[in-house]
Amino acid sequence: MVCNTYHVSQKIRQPLASLYNSKSSCSFIATFPARTSTYRPLSAATISCSSFTWDDVVRVSQPDYLPDDSSDLRGYFEKIKICNRGSQKQSDFFPFIVEDQIVGYVHNGFANQLRGFHDVFVHSENNGSGYGSYMTLNSKLRTPDERTRAVGEVIKCLGEEELIPGMRNELYPVSSSFGAPIFFSLERAAAPYFGIKSYGVHMNGYVERNGQKFLWIGKRSQVKPTYPGMLDHLVAGGLPHGIACGNNLIKECEEEAGIPTSLSSRAIAVGAVSCMNIDGYRYRRDVPFCFDLKLPEDFVPQNQDGEVEGFHLIPVTQVANVIRRTKFFRPNCSLVIIDFLFRHGYIRPECFGYLDLLQSLKNGDCS
């Protein structure tokens, strides 16, 4: 396959290139008013998603940093909104169909680049199928392996042209829903550009001391291609092709936090959250499976793969403050931690908006 058989226009290059450069979602929600306490307020103009320190995290997590806001759910709603943007732009996308099943959505501008690869992708106009205009694969590609190889060649070309940044060399299964037949596998970084539903495993690791719960929080490496320097819960990872959720969680526990199988096998599956976010040509449909793991008091996580800068053990109530008051956490991690706060009784029905917030944790297609 020759990679220069299509025209790379400035129209497509600019939106794609700008996706990872924007700082607009990485600062504080607001510039906090001056206080007379020993904690100096931080300014949105001076603290970005990659420049804050653990000292900053501890400072803003303190109960007396702001007047008591534990019953105010607005900060949580803001985090959920960040993960669920762009629904008004759905009309800019049309279905990506394989074997008469919708597996994703493609922006009409991005589809213009795919049309150059007519031996792989076929754009069908409204032909009475009920889908209207849609993108599909060439009918000559009959097996999952053939489709994976052919689509992979296209993705490689788009990556070389920097139209799809952050290549991972990790394959995601493409299907109509979780557990359904897999039509082919797709490079992880390309999944949002095809609107493929992505699944992952996300684990909150917690410790109990003297009746109080603490969460282990990680800070991502500054060299990570996505969300560098931001906060994560203890373990998270995408669900690649050919591995079950439980086995994948055990693998991620070892790689990200040095948690041995003897401990990670005790993790409890507690449900899932979902979100849908449109940003430029990317249509993210994410379903994180949530796990809890109660860890021994003396366990200290140790990163093994170089993707985590460090870990801190923080009281759950103070983690909640960081979620409400800042945008330091990677967006979908906020959803998983909010889910934890519900299940462990830190967000209670007496809070105004309780049910709305609970329902909003599954704003995306959870299938």
PDB file of C-alpha atoms in Angstrom, residues 134-239:
ATOM      1  CA  TYR A 134     -22.017   5.313   5.896  1.00  0.00           C
ATOM      2  CA  MET A 135     -18.473   3.960   5.784  1.00  0.00           C
ATOM      3  CA  THR A 136     -17.721   0.255   5.482  1.00  0.00           C
ATOM      4  CA  LEU A 137     -14.875  -2.064   4.549  1.00  0.00           C
ATOM      5  CA  ASN A 138     -14.178  -3.424   1.101  1.00  0.00           C
ATOM      6  CA  SER A 139     -16.157  -6.641   0.635  1.00  0.00           C
ATOM      7  CA  LYS A 140     -12.976  -8.427  -0.464  1.00  0.00           C
ATOM      8  CA  LEU A 141     -11.810  -8.268   3.162  1.00  0.00           C
ATOM      9  CA  ARG A 142     -13.736 -11.240   4.507  1.00  0.00           C
ATOM     10  CA  THR A 143     -11.935 -12.433   7.629  1.00  0.00           C
ATOM     11  CA  PRO A 144     -10.946 -10.617  10.847  1.00  0.00           C
ATOM     12  CA  ASP A 145      -7.261 -11.215  10.085  1.00  0.00           C
ATOM     13  CA  GLU A 146      -7.541  -9.792   6.558  1.00  0.00           C
ATOM     14  CA  ARG A 147      -9.358  -6.723   7.865  1.00  0.00           C
ATOM     15  CA  THR A 148      -6.884  -6.216  10.710  1.00  0.00           C
ATOM     16  CA  ARG A 149      -3.904  -6.307   8.332  1.00  0.00           C
ATOM     17  CA  ALA A 150      -5.488  -4.043   5.698  1.00  0.00           C
ATOM     18  CA  VAL A 151      -6.801  -1.451   8.157  1.00  0.00           C
ATOM     19  CA  GLY A 152      -3.472  -1.590  10.007  1.00  0.00           C
ATOM     20  CA  GLU A 153      -1.652  -0.560   6.823  1.00  0.00           C
ATOM     21  CA  VAL A 154      -3.915   2.475   6.496  1.00  0.00           C
ATOM     22  CA  ILE A 155      -3.454   3.422  10.148  1.00  0.00           C
ATOM     23  CA  LYS A 156       0.313   3.163   9.714  1.00  0.00           C
ATOM     24  CA  CYS A 157       0.152   5.592   6.805  1.00  0.00           C
ATOM     25  CA  LEU A 158      -2.039   8.032   8.716  1.00  0.00           C
ATOM     26  CA  GLY A 159       0.336   7.819  11.657  1.00  0.00           C
ATOM     27  CA  GLU A 160       3.332   8.597   9.464  1.00  0.00           C
ATOM     28  CA  GLU A 161       1.500  11.694   8.228  1.00  0.00           C
ATOM     29  CA  GLU A 162       0.788  12.640  11.870  1.00  0.00           C
ATOM     30  CA  LEU A 163      -2.944  12.485  11.252  1.00  0.00           C
ATOM     31  CA  ILE A 164      -3.288   9.981  14.099  1.00  0.00           C
ATOM     32  CA  PRO A 165      -0.848  10.882  16.912  1.00  0.00           C
ATOM     33  CA  GLY A 166       0.246   8.766  19.841  1.00  0.00           C
ATOM     34  CA  MET A 167       0.523   5.362  18.173  1.00  0.00           C
ATOM     35  CA  ARG A 168       0.611   2.607  20.819  1.00  0.00           C
ATOM     36  CA  ASN A 169       1.174  -0.598  18.789  1.00  0.00           C
ATOM     37  CA  GLU A 170      -1.688  -2.062  20.797  1.00  0.00           C
ATOM     38  CA  LEU A 171      -4.760  -3.579  19.178  1.00  0.00           C
ATOM     39  CA  TYR A 172      -8.341  -3.022  20.319  1.00  0.00           C
ATOM     40  CA  PRO A 173     -11.117  -5.436  19.285  1.00  0.00           C
ATOM     41  CA  VAL A 174     -13.823  -3.976  17.050  1.00  0.00           C
ATOM     42  CA  SER A 175     -17.350  -5.254  17.696  1.00  0.00           C
ATOM     43  CA  SER A 176     -20.868  -3.891  17.981  1.00  0.00           C
ATOM     44  CA  SER A 177     -20.977  -4.386  21.783  1.00  0.00           C
ATOM     45  CA  PHE A 178     -19.046  -6.002  24.601  1.00  0.00           C
ATOM     46  CA  GLY A 179     -18.839  -9.771  24.152  1.00  0.00           C
ATOM     47  CA  ALA A 180     -20.197  -9.644  20.582  1.00  0.00           C
ATOM     48  CA  PRO A 181     -18.248 -11.229  17.684  1.00  0.00           C
ATOM     49  CA  ILE A 182     -15.028  -9.382  16.825  1.00  0.00           C
ATOM     50  CA  PHE A 183     -14.913  -8.164  13.218  1.00  0.00           C
ATOM     51  CA  PHE A 184     -11.264  -7.065  13.294  1.00  0.00           C
ATOM     52  CA  SER A 185      -8.724  -5.352  15.565  1.00  0.00           C
ATOM     53  CA  LEU A 186      -7.649  -1.714  15.410  1.00  0.00           C
ATOM     54  CA  GLU A 187      -4.672   0.277  16.696  1.00  0.00           C
ATOM     55  CA  ARG A 188      -5.638   1.779  20.051  1.00  0.00           C
ATOM     56  CA  ALA A 189      -4.699   5.353  19.109  1.00  0.00           C
ATOM     57  CA  ALA A 190      -6.972   5.149  16.059  1.00  0.00           C
ATOM     58  CA  ALA A 191     -10.070   3.988  17.930  1.00  0.00           C
ATOM     59  CA  PRO A 192     -11.482   7.506  18.586  1.00  0.00           C
ATOM     60  CA  TYR A 193     -11.112   8.466  14.906  1.00  0.00           C
ATOM     61  CA  PHE A 194     -13.358   5.555  13.973  1.00  0.00           C
ATOM     62  CA  GLY A 195     -15.702   6.004  16.915  1.00  0.00           C
ATOM     63  CA  ILE A 196     -14.892   2.512  18.142  1.00  0.00           C
ATOM     64  CA  LYS A 197     -16.174   1.704  21.601  1.00  0.00           C
ATOM     65  CA  SER A 198     -13.197   1.289  23.942  1.00  0.00           C
ATOM     66  CA  TYR A 199     -13.227  -0.726  27.133  1.00  0.00           C
ATOM     67  CA  GLY A 200     -10.763  -0.543  29.997  1.00  0.00           C
ATOM     68  CA  VAL A 201     -10.096  -1.722  33.536  1.00  0.00           C
ATOM     69  CA  HIS A 202      -9.822   0.898  36.291  1.00  0.00           C
ATOM     70  CA  MET A 203      -9.021   0.009  39.881  1.00  0.00           C
ATOM     71  CA  ASN A 204      -9.249   2.026  43.064  1.00  0.00           C
ATOM     72  CA  GLY A 205      -6.730   0.698  45.589  1.00  0.00           C
ATOM     73  CA  TYR A 206      -7.591   1.690  49.138  1.00  0.00           C
ATOM     74  CA  VAL A 207      -6.336   1.179  52.682  1.00  0.00           C
ATOM     75  CA  GLU A 208      -8.219   1.340  55.983  1.00  0.00           C
ATOM     76  CA  ARG A 209      -6.487   2.831  59.037  1.00  0.00           C
ATOM     77  CA  ASN A 210      -8.258   3.458  62.333  1.00  0.00           C
ATOM     78  CA  GLY A 211     -11.652   3.464  60.641  1.00  0.00           C
ATOM     79  CA  GLN A 212     -10.597   5.908  57.917  1.00  0.00           C
ATOM     80  CA  LYS A 213     -10.189   5.032  54.235  1.00  0.00           C
ATOM     81  CA  PHE A 214      -7.288   6.209  52.096  1.00  0.00           C
ATOM     82  CA  LEU A 215      -6.817   5.971  48.323  1.00  0.00           C
ATOM     83  CA  TRP A 216      -3.519   5.368  46.567  1.00  0.00           C
ATOM     84  CA  ILE A 217      -3.221   8.036  43.863  1.00  0.00           C
ATOM     85  CA  GLY A 218      -0.676   7.983  41.036  1.00  0.00           C
ATOM     86  CA  LYS A 219       0.803  10.860  39.055  1.00  0.00           C
ATOM     87  CA  ARG A 220       1.396  10.083  35.387  1.00  0.00           C
ATOM     88  CA  SER A 221       4.832  10.387  33.847  1.00  0.00           C
ATOM     89  CA  GLN A 222       5.604  13.677  32.111  1.00  0.00           C
ATOM     90  CA  VAL A 223       6.534  11.743  28.965  1.00  0.00           C
ATOM     91  CA  LYS A 224       3.178   9.989  28.599  1.00  0.00           C
ATOM     92  CA  PRO A 225       1.666  10.863  25.179  1.00  0.00           C
ATOM     93  CA  THR A 226      -1.737  11.543  26.762  1.00  0.00           C
ATOM     94  CA  TYR A 227      -2.478  13.545  29.922  1.00  0.00           C
ATOM     95  CA  PRO A 228       1.171  13.807  31.034  1.00  0.00           C
ATOM     96  CA  GLY A 229       1.670  14.713  34.676  1.00  0.00           C
ATOM     97  CA  MET A 230      -1.985  14.336  35.630  1.00  0.00           C
ATOM     98  CA  LEU A 231      -3.390  12.256  38.481  1.00  0.00           C
ATOM     99  CA  ASP A 232      -4.738   8.702  38.159  1.00  0.00           C
ATOM    100  CA  HIS A 233      -6.246   6.200  40.524  1.00  0.00           C
ATOM    101  CA  LEU A 234      -3.925   3.339  41.379  1.00  0.00           C
ATOM    102  CA  VAL A 235      -4.260   1.161  38.246  1.00  0.00           C
ATOM    103  CA  ALA A 236      -5.874   1.659  34.842  1.00  0.00           C
ATOM    104  CA  GLY A 237      -5.432   0.272  31.359  1.00  0.00           C
ATOM    105  CA  GLY A 238      -7.225  -0.284  28.098  1.00  0.00           C
ATOM    106  CA  LEU A 239      -8.681  -3.709  27.349  1.00  0.00           C
TER     107      LEU A 239
END
